[in-house]
Coordinates of C-alpha atoms in Angstrom, one line a residue:
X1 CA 34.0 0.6 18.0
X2 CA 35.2 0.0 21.6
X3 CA 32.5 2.6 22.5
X4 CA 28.5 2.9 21.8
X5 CA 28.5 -0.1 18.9
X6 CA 30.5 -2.7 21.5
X7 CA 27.4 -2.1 24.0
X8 CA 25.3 -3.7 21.5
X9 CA 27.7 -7.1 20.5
X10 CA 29.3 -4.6 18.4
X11 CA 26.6 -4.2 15.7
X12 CA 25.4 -1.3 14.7
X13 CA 22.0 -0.9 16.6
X14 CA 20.2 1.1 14.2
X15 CA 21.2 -1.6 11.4
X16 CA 20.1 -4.5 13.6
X17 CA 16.9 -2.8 14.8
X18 CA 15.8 -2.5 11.7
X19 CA 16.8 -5.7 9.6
X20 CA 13.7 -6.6 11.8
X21 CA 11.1 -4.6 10.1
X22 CA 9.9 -6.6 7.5
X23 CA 6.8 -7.8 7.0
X24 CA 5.6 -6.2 9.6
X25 CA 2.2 -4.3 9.5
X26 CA 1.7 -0.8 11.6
X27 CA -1.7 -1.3 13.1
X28 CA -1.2 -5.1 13.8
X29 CA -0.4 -5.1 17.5
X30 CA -3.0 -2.6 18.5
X31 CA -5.8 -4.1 16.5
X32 CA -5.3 -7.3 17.9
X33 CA -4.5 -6.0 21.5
X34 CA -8.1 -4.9 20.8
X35 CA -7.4 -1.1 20.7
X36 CA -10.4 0.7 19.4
X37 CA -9.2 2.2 16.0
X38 CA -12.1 4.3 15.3
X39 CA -11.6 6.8 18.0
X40 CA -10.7 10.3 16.9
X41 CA -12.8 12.6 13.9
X42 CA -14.6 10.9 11.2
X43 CA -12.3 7.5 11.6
X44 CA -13.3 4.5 10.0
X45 CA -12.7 1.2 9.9
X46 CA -8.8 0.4 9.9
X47 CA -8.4 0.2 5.8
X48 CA -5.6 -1.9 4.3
X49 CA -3.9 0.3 2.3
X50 CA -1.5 -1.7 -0.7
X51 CA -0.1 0.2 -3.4
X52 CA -2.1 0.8 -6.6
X53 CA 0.1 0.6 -9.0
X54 CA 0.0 -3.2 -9.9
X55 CA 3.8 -3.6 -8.6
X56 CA 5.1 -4.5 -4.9
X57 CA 6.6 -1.0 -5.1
X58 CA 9.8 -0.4 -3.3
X59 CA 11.1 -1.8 -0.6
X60 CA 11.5 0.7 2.4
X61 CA 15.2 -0.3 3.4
X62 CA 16.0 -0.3 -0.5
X63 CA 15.4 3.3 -0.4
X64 CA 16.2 4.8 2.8
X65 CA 19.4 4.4 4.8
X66 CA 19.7 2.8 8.1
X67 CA 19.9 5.3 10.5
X68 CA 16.7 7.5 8.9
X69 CA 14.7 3.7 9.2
X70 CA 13.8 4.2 12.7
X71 CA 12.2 7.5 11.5
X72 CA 10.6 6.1 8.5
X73 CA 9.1 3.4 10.6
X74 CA 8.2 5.9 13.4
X75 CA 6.4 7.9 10.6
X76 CA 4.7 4.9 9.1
X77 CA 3.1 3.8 12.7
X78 CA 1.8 7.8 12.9
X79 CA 0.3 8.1 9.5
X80 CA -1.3 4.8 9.6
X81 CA -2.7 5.4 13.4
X82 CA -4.2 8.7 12.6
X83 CA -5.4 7.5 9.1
X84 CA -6.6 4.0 10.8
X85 CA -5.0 2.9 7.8
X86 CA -3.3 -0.8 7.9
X87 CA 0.1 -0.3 6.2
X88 CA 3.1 -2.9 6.3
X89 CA 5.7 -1.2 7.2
X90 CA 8.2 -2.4 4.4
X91 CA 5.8 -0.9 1.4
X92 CA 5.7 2.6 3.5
X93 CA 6.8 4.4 0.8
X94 CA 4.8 2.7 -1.6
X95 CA 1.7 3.4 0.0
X96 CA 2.8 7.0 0.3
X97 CA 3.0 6.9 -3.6
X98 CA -0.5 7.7 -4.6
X99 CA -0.7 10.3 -2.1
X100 CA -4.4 9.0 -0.5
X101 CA -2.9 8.4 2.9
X102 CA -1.3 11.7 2.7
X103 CA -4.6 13.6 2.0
X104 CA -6.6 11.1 4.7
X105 CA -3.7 12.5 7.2
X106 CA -4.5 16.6 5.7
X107 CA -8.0 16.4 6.7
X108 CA -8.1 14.3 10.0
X109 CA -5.3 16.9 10.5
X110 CA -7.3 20.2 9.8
X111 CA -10.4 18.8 11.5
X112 CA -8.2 18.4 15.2
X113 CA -7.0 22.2 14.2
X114 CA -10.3 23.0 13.7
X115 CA -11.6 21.8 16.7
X116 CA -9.0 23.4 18.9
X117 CA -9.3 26.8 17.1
X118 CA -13.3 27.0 16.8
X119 CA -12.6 27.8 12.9
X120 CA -15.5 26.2 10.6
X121 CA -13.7 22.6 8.9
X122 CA -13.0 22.7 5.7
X123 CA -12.6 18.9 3.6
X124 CA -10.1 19.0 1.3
X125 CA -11.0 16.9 -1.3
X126 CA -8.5 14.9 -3.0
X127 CA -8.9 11.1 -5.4
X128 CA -9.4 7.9 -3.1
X129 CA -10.0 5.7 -5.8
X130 CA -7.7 6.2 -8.6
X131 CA -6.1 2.3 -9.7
X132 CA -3.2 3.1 -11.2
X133 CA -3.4 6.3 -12.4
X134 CA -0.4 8.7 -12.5
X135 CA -2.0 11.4 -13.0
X136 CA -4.3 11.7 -9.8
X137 CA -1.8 10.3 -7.9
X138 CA 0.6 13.3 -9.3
X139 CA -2.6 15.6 -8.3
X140 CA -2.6 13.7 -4.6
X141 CA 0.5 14.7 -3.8
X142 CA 0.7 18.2 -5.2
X143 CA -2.4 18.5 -2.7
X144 CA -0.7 17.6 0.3
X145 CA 2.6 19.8 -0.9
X146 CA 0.5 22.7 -0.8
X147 CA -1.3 21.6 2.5
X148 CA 1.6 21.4 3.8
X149 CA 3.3 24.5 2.9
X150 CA 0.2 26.6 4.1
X151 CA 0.4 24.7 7.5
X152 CA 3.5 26.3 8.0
X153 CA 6.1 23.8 6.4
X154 CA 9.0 26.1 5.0
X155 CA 9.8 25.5 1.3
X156 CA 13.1 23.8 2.1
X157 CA 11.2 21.3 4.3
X158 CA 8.3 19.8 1.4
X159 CA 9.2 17.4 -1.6
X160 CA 8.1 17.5 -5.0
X161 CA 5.6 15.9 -6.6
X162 CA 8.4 13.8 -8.5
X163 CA 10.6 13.3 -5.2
X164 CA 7.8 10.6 -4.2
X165 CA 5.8 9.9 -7.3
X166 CA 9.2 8.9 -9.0
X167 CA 11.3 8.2 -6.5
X168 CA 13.9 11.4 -7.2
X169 CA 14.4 12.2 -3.5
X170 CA 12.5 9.9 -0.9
X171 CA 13.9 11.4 1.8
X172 CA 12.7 14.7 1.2
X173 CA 9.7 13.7 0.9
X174 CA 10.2 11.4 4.4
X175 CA 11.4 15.1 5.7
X176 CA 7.9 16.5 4.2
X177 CA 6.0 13.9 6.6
X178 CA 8.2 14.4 9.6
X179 CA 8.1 18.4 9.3
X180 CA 4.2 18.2 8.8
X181 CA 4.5 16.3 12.4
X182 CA 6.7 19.0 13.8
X183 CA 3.8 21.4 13.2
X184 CA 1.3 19.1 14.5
X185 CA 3.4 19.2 17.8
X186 CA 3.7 23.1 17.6
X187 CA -0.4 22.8 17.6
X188 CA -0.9 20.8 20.4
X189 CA -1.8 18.3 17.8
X190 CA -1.0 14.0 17.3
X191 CA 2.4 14.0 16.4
X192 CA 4.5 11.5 15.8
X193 CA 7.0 9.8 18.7
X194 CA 10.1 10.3 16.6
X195 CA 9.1 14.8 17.6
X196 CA 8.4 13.8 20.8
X197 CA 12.1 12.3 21.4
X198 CA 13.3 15.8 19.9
X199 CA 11.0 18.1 22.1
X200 CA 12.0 15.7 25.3
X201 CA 15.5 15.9 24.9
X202 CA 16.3 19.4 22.8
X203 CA 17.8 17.4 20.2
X204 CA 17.6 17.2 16.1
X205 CA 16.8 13.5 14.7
X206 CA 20.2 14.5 12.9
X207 CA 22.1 15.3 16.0
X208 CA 20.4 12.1 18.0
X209 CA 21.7 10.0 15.1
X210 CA 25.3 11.1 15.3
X211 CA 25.0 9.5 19.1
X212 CA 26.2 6.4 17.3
X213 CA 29.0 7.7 15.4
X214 CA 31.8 5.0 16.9
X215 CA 33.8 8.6 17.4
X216 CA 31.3 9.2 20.0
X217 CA 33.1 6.7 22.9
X218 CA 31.3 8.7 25.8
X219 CA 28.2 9.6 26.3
X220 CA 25.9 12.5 29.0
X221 CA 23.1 10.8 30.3
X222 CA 21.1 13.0 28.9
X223 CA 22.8 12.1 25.1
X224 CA 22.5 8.2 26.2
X225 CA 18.7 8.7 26.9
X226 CA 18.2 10.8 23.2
X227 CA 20.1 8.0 21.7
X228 CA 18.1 4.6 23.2
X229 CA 14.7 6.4 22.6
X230 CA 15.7 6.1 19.4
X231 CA 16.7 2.6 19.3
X232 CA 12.7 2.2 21.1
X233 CA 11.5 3.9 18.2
X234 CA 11.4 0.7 16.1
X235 CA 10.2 -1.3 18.7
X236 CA 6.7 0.0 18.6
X237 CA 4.7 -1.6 15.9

């Protein structure tokens, strides 16, 4: 395209952006910029989290398409932030597999509600330690679909346990994550960067990415600023 690719040596930007994710791990930069990664309720010690299931799992641009990697990448450097978790970002997915990140997030999640509201916490309590059973992990997961339906996520917006367990629809359950931060920005709550870009601009991640459509050849400021916050978005790690 003559137009938004030809800015960018005429290369998809979203594609080049994010042939440079691998390898790369989430909480890397601010641990070693000395960031204090305990801050926040009941956080621990950044964890390492691999997946359990004996297998390098798959990889993250083997299983979601390139313009939905800046938000998979975005959502990866939120989880493992408010989680204090230490996930590379290419095994995202993988890690999300067991669901034990997912239920870290529920209850770091309910406690900032909590806080806010004055309510009395409640833990939910899910399997941390559960090798490479299928079986809690299927539990895991069903815990955090239900979480997040009663958090306000519509029906049409949560996954199955089988759309991440087995892989039958990852991006669902990538939309189950990002709507979950959608609420958390309706609460006043952490939310991920990839909402943020959304609320700033009054855009969809959907309408953001059709910015790069080479039918697009001119832009608003206002569309041009949506579209390279997005490109930013897989910068930060």
């Amino acid at each position: 395209s003559s137009g938004i690719n030809a800015e960018y040596g005429g290369q998809n930007p979203l594609a080049r952006q994010s042939s440079s994710v691998s390898g790369q791990s989430t909480l890397a930069r601010q641990t070693s910029s000395g960031k204090n990664m305990t801050e926040g309720p009941d956080r621990k010690t950044s964890t390492t989290l691999t997946p359990s299931k004996g297998t390098a799992g798959p990889i993250l641009s083997s299983v979601v398409d390139v313009e939905y990697i800046p938000l998979a990448v975005d959502l990866c450097n939120w989880v493992a932030e408010q989680t204090s978790s230490c996930i590379e970002i290419d095994q995202f997915i993988a890690c999300l597999q067991d669901g034990i990140v997912l239920c870290r997030l529920i209850n770091i999640m309910n406690r900032l509600k909590c806080e806010q509201s004055g309510e009395p916490f409640k833990l939910v309590h899910f399997r941390e330690n559960i090798g490479n059973s299928v079986f809690f992990a299927r539990i895991n997961i069903e815990t955090f679909v239900r979480w997040s339906k009663g958090f306000g996520v519509s029906d049409n917006d949560t996954c199955t346990v089988s759309d991440l367990v087995d892989l039958k629809d990852v991006m669902q359950a990538i939309n189950n994550v990002f709507s979950v931060g959608r609420k958390c920005a309706e609460m006043g709550l952490p939310h991920p960067k990839s909402v943020a870009l959304e609320m700033e601009h009054g855009m969809r991640y959907n309408e953001i990415v059709g910015l790069f459509d080479p039918a697009r050849t001119s832009l608003s400021l206002e569309e041009r600023a949506a579209r390279d916050g997005l490109i930013h978005l897989i910068n930060y790690r």
